[in-house]
């Protein structure tokens, strides 16, 4: 689906996924390095989020992520150190790609929302940047 240039993506962006319409129910799917620009090494999901709670509030040095609202809706706020953007995710046939070194926060979770997160690396606590000013310093912005 993507040319080599997508492997060079430096910016967060919405990526539409294949959607197989069927009167028996619709189907979407994701192939690593095809529909999203990385090989999938890990999957986790966020659910049962109490009203008003926020998740995230960090960046990764290396890890890239792709986030899909499998059910319900929520906002993902991304910040590259200079500019902030809010993405409202509310469909299971598209998702938000977030490259490394981008601050993200998830909020405004609807009741029963389910956030699927695909990652390019295994879990590594040392990959987290939990201080926004450190992110800016590392990015020299
Ligand atoms: P964290 O990534 O901080 O959650 P969020 O960004 O959604 O707010 O992770 C919360 C806790 O879960 C933290 O103690 C680490 C653990 N965790 C794992 O053990 N493996 C994983 O793959 C993830 C994403 C988190």
PDB file of C-alpha atoms and ligand atoms in Angstrom:
ATOM      1  CA  UNK A   1       0.000   0.000   0.000  1.00  0.00           C
ATOM      2  CA  UNK A   2       2.788   2.418   0.872  1.00  0.00           C
ATOM      3  CA  UNK A   3       5.938   3.323  -1.021  1.00  0.00           C
ATOM      4  CA  UNK A   4       9.276   3.318   0.724  1.00  0.00           C
ATOM      5  CA  UNK A   5       8.814   6.995   1.547  1.00  0.00           C
ATOM      6  CA  UNK A   6       6.301   6.215   4.267  1.00  0.00           C
ATOM      7  CA  UNK A   7       9.116   4.524   6.175  1.00  0.00           C
ATOM      8  CA  UNK A   8      10.551   8.033   6.457  1.00  0.00           C
ATOM      9  CA  UNK A   9       7.455   9.543   8.058  1.00  0.00           C
ATOM     10  CA  UNK A  10       8.376  12.115  10.678  1.00  0.00           C
ATOM     11  CA  UNK A  11       4.896  13.368  11.497  1.00  0.00           C
ATOM     12  CA  UNK A  12       1.829  11.971  13.205  1.00  0.00           C
ATOM     13  CA  UNK A  13      -0.965  11.295  10.764  1.00  0.00           C
ATOM     14  CA  UNK A  14      -4.300   9.544  10.307  1.00  0.00           C
ATOM     15  CA  UNK A  15      -4.028   6.379   8.217  1.00  0.00           C
ATOM     16  CA  UNK A  16      -7.130   4.863   6.638  1.00  0.00           C
ATOM     17  CA  UNK A  17      -7.347   1.074   6.851  1.00  0.00           C
ATOM     18  CA  UNK A  18      -8.854  -1.403   4.403  1.00  0.00           C
ATOM     19  CA  UNK A  19     -12.596  -1.815   4.936  1.00  0.00           C
ATOM     20  CA  UNK A  20     -14.339  -4.913   3.599  1.00  0.00           C
ATOM     21  CA  UNK A  21     -18.022  -4.050   3.548  1.00  0.00           C
ATOM     22  CA  UNK A  22     -20.259  -7.066   4.045  1.00  0.00           C
ATOM     23  CA  UNK A  23     -23.938  -7.386   4.921  1.00  0.00           C
ATOM     24  CA  UNK A  24     -22.790  -9.928   7.554  1.00  0.00           C
ATOM     25  CA  UNK A  25     -20.690  -7.213   9.212  1.00  0.00           C
ATOM     26  CA  UNK A  26     -17.711  -5.150   8.121  1.00  0.00           C
ATOM     27  CA  UNK A  27     -14.057  -6.161   8.452  1.00  0.00           C
ATOM     28  CA  UNK A  28     -10.843  -4.130   8.637  1.00  0.00           C
ATOM     29  CA  UNK A  29      -7.261  -5.294   9.053  1.00  0.00           C
ATOM     30  CA  UNK A  30      -3.685  -4.088   9.507  1.00  0.00           C
ATOM     31  CA  UNK A  31      -0.474  -5.571   8.129  1.00  0.00           C
ATOM     32  CA  UNK A  32       2.744  -4.248   9.656  1.00  0.00           C
ATOM     33  CA  UNK A  33       5.036  -2.516   7.122  1.00  0.00           C
ATOM     34  CA  UNK A  34       2.152  -2.420   4.670  1.00  0.00           C
ATOM     35  CA  UNK A  35      -0.757  -0.417   6.081  1.00  0.00           C
ATOM     36  CA  UNK A  36       1.404   1.084   8.829  1.00  0.00           C
ATOM     37  CA  UNK A  37       5.081   2.029   8.443  1.00  0.00           C
ATOM     38  CA  UNK A  38       6.570  -0.406  10.965  1.00  0.00           C
ATOM     39  CA  UNK A  39       6.711  -4.095  11.853  1.00  0.00           C
ATOM     40  CA  UNK A  40       4.414  -4.833  14.814  1.00  0.00           C
ATOM     41  CA  UNK A  41       6.349  -6.094  17.844  1.00  0.00           C
ATOM     42  CA  UNK A  42       3.709  -5.556  20.549  1.00  0.00           C
ATOM     43  CA  UNK A  43      -0.003  -4.897  21.007  1.00  0.00           C
ATOM     44  CA  UNK A  44      -1.800  -3.535  24.030  1.00  0.00           C
ATOM     45  CA  UNK A  45      -5.241  -2.098  24.596  1.00  0.00           C
ATOM     46  CA  UNK A  46      -6.798   0.398  26.994  1.00  0.00           C
ATOM     47  CA  UNK A  47     -10.282  -0.199  28.343  1.00  0.00           C
ATOM     48  CA  UNK A  48     -12.543   0.491  31.361  1.00  0.00           C
ATOM     49  CA  UNK A  49     -11.257   4.063  31.508  1.00  0.00           C
ATOM     50  CA  UNK A  50     -13.167   5.987  34.210  1.00  0.00           C
ATOM     51  CA  UNK A  51     -14.820   9.240  33.063  1.00  0.00           C
ATOM     52  CA  UNK A  52     -12.408  12.182  32.955  1.00  0.00           C
ATOM     53  CA  UNK A  53      -9.232  10.085  33.172  1.00  0.00           C
ATOM     54  CA  UNK A  54      -6.191  10.729  30.962  1.00  0.00           C
ATOM     55  CA  UNK A  55      -3.607   8.258  29.668  1.00  0.00           C
ATOM     56  CA  UNK A  56      -0.188   8.759  28.159  1.00  0.00           C
ATOM     57  CA  UNK A  57       1.599  11.987  28.978  1.00  0.00           C
ATOM     58  CA  UNK A  58       4.948  10.909  27.554  1.00  0.00           C
ATOM     59  CA  UNK A  59       6.959  10.298  24.376  1.00  0.00           C
ATOM     60  CA  UNK A  60       9.219   7.439  23.296  1.00  0.00           C
ATOM     61  CA  UNK A  61      12.808   7.733  22.102  1.00  0.00           C
ATOM     62  CA  UNK A  62      12.446   4.901  19.582  1.00  0.00           C
ATOM     63  CA  UNK A  63       8.994   3.296  19.711  1.00  0.00           C
ATOM     64  CA  UNK A  64       6.433   4.160  17.030  1.00  0.00           C
ATOM     65  CA  UNK A  65       2.732   3.557  17.668  1.00  0.00           C
ATOM     66  CA  UNK A  66      -0.504   3.184  15.783  1.00  0.00           C
ATOM     67  CA  UNK A  67      -3.706   3.793  17.757  1.00  0.00           C
ATOM     68  CA  UNK A  68      -7.204   2.696  16.720  1.00  0.00           C
ATOM     69  CA  UNK A  69     -10.520   3.352  18.476  1.00  0.00           C
ATOM     70  CA  UNK A  70     -11.910  -0.174  18.127  1.00  0.00           C
ATOM     71  CA  UNK A  71     -14.972   0.946  20.058  1.00  0.00           C
ATOM     72  CA  UNK A  72     -16.256   4.295  21.324  1.00  0.00           C
ATOM     73  CA  UNK A  73     -14.166   7.431  21.000  1.00  0.00           C
ATOM     74  CA  UNK A  74     -11.348   9.421  22.574  1.00  0.00           C
ATOM     75  CA  UNK A  75      -8.954  12.249  21.744  1.00  0.00           C
ATOM     76  CA  UNK A  76      -5.216  11.881  21.187  1.00  0.00           C
ATOM     77  CA  UNK A  77      -3.279  15.109  21.659  1.00  0.00           C
ATOM     78  CA  UNK A  78       0.164  15.064  20.057  1.00  0.00           C
ATOM     79  CA  UNK A  79       2.919  17.630  20.427  1.00  0.00           C
ATOM     80  CA  UNK A  80       6.216  17.677  18.536  1.00  0.00           C
ATOM     81  CA  UNK A  81       7.719  20.206  20.943  1.00  0.00           C
ATOM     82  CA  UNK A  82       6.556  23.168  18.862  1.00  0.00           C
ATOM     83  CA  UNK A  83       3.026  22.433  17.716  1.00  0.00           C
ATOM     84  CA  UNK A  84       0.072  20.628  19.279  1.00  0.00           C
ATOM     85  CA  UNK A  85      -2.648  18.768  17.376  1.00  0.00           C
ATOM     86  CA  UNK A  86      -5.774  16.992  18.619  1.00  0.00           C
ATOM     87  CA  UNK A  87      -7.094  13.947  16.788  1.00  0.00           C
ATOM     88  CA  UNK A  88     -10.573  12.628  17.618  1.00  0.00           C
ATOM     89  CA  UNK A  89     -10.652   8.885  17.012  1.00  0.00           C
ATOM     90  CA  UNK A  90     -14.092   7.312  16.758  1.00  0.00           C
ATOM     91  CA  UNK A  91     -14.021   4.670  13.988  1.00  0.00           C
ATOM     92  CA  UNK A  92     -12.340   1.260  13.768  1.00  0.00           C
ATOM     93  CA  UNK A  93     -11.321   1.668  10.097  1.00  0.00           C
ATOM     94  CA  UNK A  94      -8.674   4.332  10.597  1.00  0.00           C
ATOM     95  CA  UNK A  95      -6.038   5.090  13.181  1.00  0.00           C
ATOM     96  CA  UNK A  96      -3.381   7.552  14.248  1.00  0.00           C
ATOM     97  CA  UNK A  97       0.276   6.892  13.489  1.00  0.00           C
ATOM     98  CA  UNK A  98       2.662   8.484  16.013  1.00  0.00           C
ATOM     99  CA  UNK A  99       6.408   8.443  15.252  1.00  0.00           C
ATOM    100  CA  UNK A 100       9.078   8.390  17.950  1.00  0.00           C
ATOM    101  CA  UNK A 101       9.915  11.609  19.841  1.00  0.00           C
ATOM    102  CA  UNK A 102       6.341  12.914  19.846  1.00  0.00           C
ATOM    103  CA  UNK A 103       4.530  13.719  23.089  1.00  0.00           C
ATOM    104  CA  UNK A 104       1.056  12.151  23.332  1.00  0.00           C
ATOM    105  CA  UNK A 105      -1.857  12.239  25.721  1.00  0.00           C
ATOM    106  CA  UNK A 106      -5.182  10.416  25.441  1.00  0.00           C
ATOM    107  CA  UNK A 107      -8.336  11.861  26.981  1.00  0.00           C
ATOM    108  CA  UNK A 108     -12.121  12.319  26.667  1.00  0.00           C
ATOM    109  CA  UNK A 109     -12.683   8.561  26.599  1.00  0.00           C
ATOM    110  CA  UNK A 110     -16.335   7.689  25.975  1.00  0.00           C
ATOM    111  CA  UNK A 111     -18.060   5.005  28.034  1.00  0.00           C
ATOM    112  CA  UNK A 112     -16.955   1.521  26.963  1.00  0.00           C
ATOM    113  CA  UNK A 113     -14.271   2.864  24.631  1.00  0.00           C
ATOM    114  CA  UNK A 114     -11.535   0.468  23.577  1.00  0.00           C
ATOM    115  CA  UNK A 115      -8.181   1.799  22.328  1.00  0.00           C
ATOM    116  CA  UNK A 116      -5.964  -0.631  20.442  1.00  0.00           C
ATOM    117  CA  UNK A 117      -2.267   0.322  20.365  1.00  0.00           C
ATOM    118  CA  UNK A 118       0.238  -1.344  18.037  1.00  0.00           C
ATOM    119  CA  UNK A 119       3.919  -0.739  18.776  1.00  0.00           C
ATOM    120  CA  UNK A 120       7.163  -1.079  16.858  1.00  0.00           C
ATOM    121  CA  UNK A 121       9.147  -2.284  19.912  1.00  0.00           C
ATOM    122  CA  UNK A 122       8.720  -4.574  22.884  1.00  0.00           C
ATOM    123  CA  UNK A 123       8.004  -2.859  26.201  1.00  0.00           C
ATOM    124  CA  UNK A 124      11.033  -0.955  27.463  1.00  0.00           C
ATOM    125  CA  UNK A 125      10.625   1.383  30.433  1.00  0.00           C
ATOM    126  CA  UNK A 126      13.909   3.044  29.407  1.00  0.00           C
ATOM    127  CA  UNK A 127      12.407   4.197  26.105  1.00  0.00           C
ATOM    128  CA  UNK A 128       9.959   6.572  27.827  1.00  0.00           C
ATOM    129  CA  UNK A 129      10.484  10.336  27.978  1.00  0.00           C
ATOM    130  CA  UNK A 130       8.211  11.534  30.785  1.00  0.00           C
ATOM    131  CA  UNK A 131       9.478  15.110  30.971  1.00  0.00           C
ATOM    132  CA  UNK A 132       8.231  17.455  28.238  1.00  0.00           C
ATOM    133  CA  UNK A 133      11.118  19.877  28.659  1.00  0.00           C
ATOM    134  CA  UNK A 134      13.567  16.968  28.193  1.00  0.00           C
ATOM    135  CA  UNK A 135      11.808  16.061  24.935  1.00  0.00           C
ATOM    136  CA  UNK A 136      12.213  19.655  23.721  1.00  0.00           C
ATOM    137  CA  UNK A 137      15.850  19.631  24.754  1.00  0.00           C
ATOM    138  CA  UNK A 138      16.533  16.329  22.954  1.00  0.00           C
ATOM    139  CA  UNK A 139      14.758  17.637  19.834  1.00  0.00           C
ATOM    140  CA  UNK A 140      16.498  21.014  20.136  1.00  0.00           C
ATOM    141  CA  UNK A 141      13.237  22.898  19.558  1.00  0.00           C
TER     142      UNK A 141
HETATM  143  P1  LIG B   1       2.016   3.429  30.272  1.00  0.00           P
HETATM  144  O1  LIG B   1       2.681   3.187  28.952  1.00  0.00           O
HETATM  145  O2  LIG B   1       2.605   4.483  31.156  1.00  0.00           O
HETATM  146  O3  LIG B   1       0.476   3.732  30.053  1.00  0.00           O
HETATM  147  P2  LIG B   1      -0.218   4.962  29.268  1.00  0.00           P
HETATM  148  O4  LIG B   1       0.797   5.577  28.369  1.00  0.00           O
HETATM  149  O5  LIG B   1      -1.360   4.336  28.529  1.00  0.00           O
HETATM  150  O6  LIG B   1      -0.747   5.897  30.306  1.00  0.00           O
HETATM  151  O7  LIG B   1       1.960   2.037  31.034  1.00  0.00           O
HETATM  152  C1  LIG B   1       1.253   1.881  32.256  1.00  0.00           C
HETATM  153  C2  LIG B   1       1.860   0.696  33.008  1.00  0.00           C
HETATM  154  O8  LIG B   1       1.743  -0.508  32.263  1.00  0.00           O
HETATM  155  C3  LIG B   1       3.344   0.863  33.311  1.00  0.00           C
HETATM  156  O9  LIG B   1       3.561   0.408  34.640  1.00  0.00           O
HETATM  157  C4  LIG B   1       4.040  -0.061  32.368  1.00  0.00           C
HETATM  158  C5  LIG B   1       3.012  -1.127  32.038  1.00  0.00           C
HETATM  159  N1  LIG B   1       3.106  -1.592  30.648  1.00  0.00           N
HETATM  160  C6  LIG B   1       3.693  -2.817  30.382  1.00  0.00           C
HETATM  161  O10 LIG B   1       4.159  -3.542  31.286  1.00  0.00           O
HETATM  162  N2  LIG B   1       3.755  -3.240  29.078  1.00  0.00           N
HETATM  163  C7  LIG B   1       3.277  -2.504  28.054  1.00  0.00           C
HETATM  164  O11 LIG B   1       3.363  -2.919  26.870  1.00  0.00           O
HETATM  165  C8  LIG B   1       2.699  -1.220  28.336  1.00  0.00           C
HETATM  166  C9  LIG B   1       2.175  -0.337  27.240  1.00  0.00           C
HETATM  167  C10 LIG B   1       2.630  -0.825  29.645  1.00  0.00           C
END
